[in-house]
């Protein structure tokens, strides 16, 4: 079971991997925002180059990135076609039966597709180069101001990290129980839908029972180790903005500036 | 039922970076009606081997034969259910598989799945719960109200109620106290003899293997390392130590004794009493000198 | 050095609710500083309840428990937990951290120990349990024995006065058990703390300074391991195991071989036999 990788994280030591997760999240947030400001070939080109450069620097094999993008190909294609059919701007360049295609439709379709594509690409680059734990740390840190309004930031982060920690354990458990029930004659793979839904009960009940038991024991172990909530705790995990982060911020600001320049003059 | 492994290899996630060979070219034979102990460390391939015994996993290469069933990559029987009704598996911590509202229903779950007629099931529940020593008044209770030891008995009764011909036991005494362990092993041994079962016991306990098994297979890193009768295997201290396994205590003591006293008392699965007698004779021999 | 009482149970009784039977019934004993005590008994004899009472995970209905003279109650409990470290049975259900070092840090974080100090202690304790190479490893890549060693390291990191191993080796394979016992004896050499092992494992019992035998919620006996194992029949009756050497020694006595003492291990029995042999 050593092969379990939670989420889609691809281990590595690239610049992108070493960036502070908060930097990554911040940049992605603003990137999503500015993607909608691109309005011409040059500005789109700038964003595409930025995204491509990030992918290149992350050293994540392209097939992993392609895999992350598979679910959205359909969506991209669909929006493109929709625009092609619906938008009636620009010049008519192709005419077939009752359909009329305008250059504006092609351009708009392309633009929207590229936007989609870029959004998904950068967000999946985040999960590909950042462990779920780092993302949790970053979220905890960035939500810290909410502590003032009594939002349980620490508890939320702890819950997330414990859930992540127990995913492999519960996966192993599921495998064990399904083997045991298969040995008692449960068929998970064949038979009518109704029978197969019923077959899930002997799997789910023991899983819940065991998860509750684990939770109880874990709570006791945490208490025995002196856990009494977030107040007065120190932290081992520390996020640190480094040189790389500052560099990346500068580059990104340059990209934004470039975008607005090309938007106006491009 | 006879069990034969012929050059069995099993590879997890072949052709990926996570490829991992759990069993490598394994061959052995278990005679029908025998009691075999399989010993090896965590990661020696025990669990993978075990999953081959009722078709939960099918060899990547080679062939497994259990009675009339042949399992190989080319030859995967369409109906594994029948095989699974004949090979009962008691997994580690089997109480984790309980899920029904009552003990009775949980024991009946296996037989129902395998199509045992309603009229027979009641008899089977009675017989199985008697065999594991569950008192009848527990049958209507929820299994989750019982003690750990009782829950384990319920789970085992659920496997026995299917009336298997082969019983596979994966460390069935883990987590029990010493008395519970002994009672449980004695129970399996009695079943083995009375029902004429073929029993495969996966264990870490050299003492149990010595006491109950008539054949021992030692695994190491997915391959068969040694096999033979317990008194043959367990006297090879050096070979066993090479794979970090201990010999049973009585053998350890006997070897040390022979060395110190320059005697050569052979190991013949003797009891503590018999050993004490041999020692007495050595000491008495002194007196006569 | 004069031995001081570290843990005192004074007529302690405990049950889970008013209708349930007593799990512990008028239990009294004392454990001293730097002592190794094994608590044994069949499943359900109340031995794990003792552990939970010591660090205030449960509170008794009758009697009182003192740790270094301080009474364990709702108020003192967080202080007490600094002095009592526990390792539980299931290696998975006590591993909180995402990685080994996070887990060792958990107990220190709870106590607000500064980060630099944490890093220092993580280094020290992981070294003590032989897990320095696994600092960043995730729990699902560790064996049961390794997880328990991490659990021991995280207890050591808060330098408690007593370490309780509550059936900590019960779910491990023989190699895992050996790993833990070797780890424990090597840290006992270097640090001072009392050790309580709650166990069925005969080897753990034999190594202890003293054994407390529990039966049906009561202290059945309290003695040195050697003396405990002279009562073989009685031990078996309350569902416990007797080591092989003790059984063999008994059989030898039946054959009229006058062994001078109850042997605790193979070496002792062999030596005694050898002495008899030379004498004749």
Coordinates of N, CA, C and O in Angstrom, one line a residue, chain C residues 36 125-131 145-146 148-153 156 163 165 175-191 193 195 207:
Chain C
X36 N 10.3 -0.2 37.3 CA 9.6 -0.8 36.2 C 8.6 -1.8 36.7 O 9.0 -2.8 37.4
X125 N 14.8 12.9 20.5 CA 13.9 11.7 20.9 C 13.9 10.8 19.7 O 13.8 9.6 19.9
X126 N 13.9 11.3 18.5 CA 13.9 10.4 17.3 C 15.1 9.6 17.3 O 15.2 8.4 16.9
X127 N 16.2 10.2 17.7 CA 17.5 9.5 17.8 C 17.4 8.4 18.8 O 17.8 7.2 18.6
X128 N 16.8 8.7 20.0 CA 16.7 7.8 21.1 C 15.9 6.5 20.7 O 16.2 5.4 21.1
X129 N 14.9 6.7 19.8 CA 14.1 5.5 19.4 C 14.6 5.0 18.1 O 13.9 4.1 17.5
X130 N 15.7 5.5 17.5 CA 16.2 5.0 16.3 C 15.3 5.3 15.1 O 15.3 4.5 14.1
X131 N 14.7 6.5 15.0 CA 13.8 6.8 13.9 C 14.3 8.1 13.2 O 13.5 8.7 12.5
X145 N 5.6 -1.4 14.4 CA 6.7 -1.2 15.4 C 7.3 0.2 15.2 O 7.5 0.8 16.3
X146 N 7.4 0.7 14.0 CA 8.0 2.0 13.8 C 7.0 3.1 14.3 O 7.4 4.0 15.0
X148 N 4.9 2.7 16.7 CA 5.0 2.7 18.2 C 6.2 3.4 18.7 O 6.2 4.0 19.8
X149 N 7.3 3.3 18.0 CA 8.5 3.9 18.4 C 8.4 5.4 18.3 O 8.9 6.2 19.1
X150 N 7.7 5.9 17.3 CA 7.4 7.3 17.2 C 6.5 7.8 18.3 O 6.8 8.8 18.9
X151 N 5.6 6.9 18.7 CA 4.7 7.2 19.8 C 5.5 7.4 21.1 O 5.3 8.3 21.9
X152 N 6.5 6.5 21.3 CA 7.4 6.6 22.4 C 8.2 7.9 22.4 O 8.3 8.6 23.4
X153 N 8.7 8.2 21.2 CA 9.5 9.4 21.0 C 8.6 10.6 21.4 O 9.1 11.6 22.1
X156 N 8.5 10.8 25.1 CA 9.8 11.2 25.7 C 10.0 12.7 25.5 O 10.7 13.4 26.3
X163 N 6.3 6.5 32.1 CA 5.9 6.1 30.7 C 5.0 4.9 30.9 O 5.4 3.9 31.5
X165 N 3.1 1.9 29.0 CA 2.9 1.2 27.7 C 1.7 0.3 27.9 O 1.7 -0.7 28.5
X175 N 8.9 -9.3 15.5 CA 10.0 -8.3 15.3 C 9.7 -6.9 15.8 O 10.5 -6.3 16.4
X176 N 8.4 -6.5 15.6 CA 8.0 -5.2 16.1 C 8.1 -5.2 17.7 O 8.5 -4.2 18.2
X177 N 7.7 -6.3 18.3 CA 7.8 -6.4 19.7 C 9.2 -6.2 20.2 O 9.5 -5.5 21.1
X178 N 10.1 -7.0 19.5 CA 11.5 -6.9 19.9 C 12.0 -5.4 19.7 O 12.7 -4.9 20.6
X179 N 11.7 -4.8 18.6 CA 12.1 -3.4 18.4 C 11.7 -2.5 19.6 O 12.5 -1.8 20.1
X180 N 10.5 -2.7 20.0 CA 10.0 -1.8 21.1 C 10.7 -2.1 22.4 O 11.1 -1.2 23.1
X181 N 10.9 -3.4 22.7 CA 11.5 -3.7 23.9 C 13.0 -3.3 23.9 O 13.5 -2.8 25.0
X182 N 13.6 -3.4 22.8 CA 15.0 -2.9 22.7 C 15.1 -1.4 22.9 O 15.9 -0.9 23.6
X183 N 14.1 -0.7 22.2 CA 14.1 0.7 22.3 C 13.9 1.1 23.8 O 14.6 2.0 24.3
X184 N 12.9 0.5 24.4 CA 12.6 0.8 25.8 C 13.8 0.6 26.7 O 14.2 1.5 27.5
X185 N 14.5 -0.6 26.5 CA 15.6 -0.8 27.5 C 16.8 0.2 27.2 O 17.5 0.6 28.1
X186 N 17.0 0.6 25.9 CA 18.1 1.5 25.7 C 17.7 2.9 26.2 O 18.6 3.6 26.7
X187 N 16.5 3.3 26.2 CA 16.2 4.7 26.7 C 16.2 4.6 28.2 O 16.5 5.6 28.9
X188 N 15.8 3.4 28.8 CA 15.9 3.3 30.3 C 17.3 3.5 30.8 O 17.5 4.0 31.9
X189 N 18.3 3.1 30.0 CA 19.7 3.3 30.4 C 20.1 4.7 30.5 O 20.9 5.1 31.2
X190 N 19.4 5.5 29.6 CA 19.9 6.9 29.5 C 19.1 7.9 30.3 O 19.5 9.0 30.6
X191 N 17.8 7.6 30.5 CA 17.0 8.6 31.1 C 16.4 8.0 32.4 O 16.3 6.8 32.5
X193 N 13.1 7.5 34.4 CA 11.6 7.6 34.6 C 11.1 6.3 35.0 O 11.8 5.2 34.8
X195 N 8.5 3.1 34.6 CA 7.9 2.5 33.4 C 6.9 1.5 33.9 O 7.1 0.7 34.8
X207 N 11.3 -9.0 32.6 CA 12.3 -7.9 32.8 C 11.9 -6.9 33.8 O 12.7 -6.1 34.2

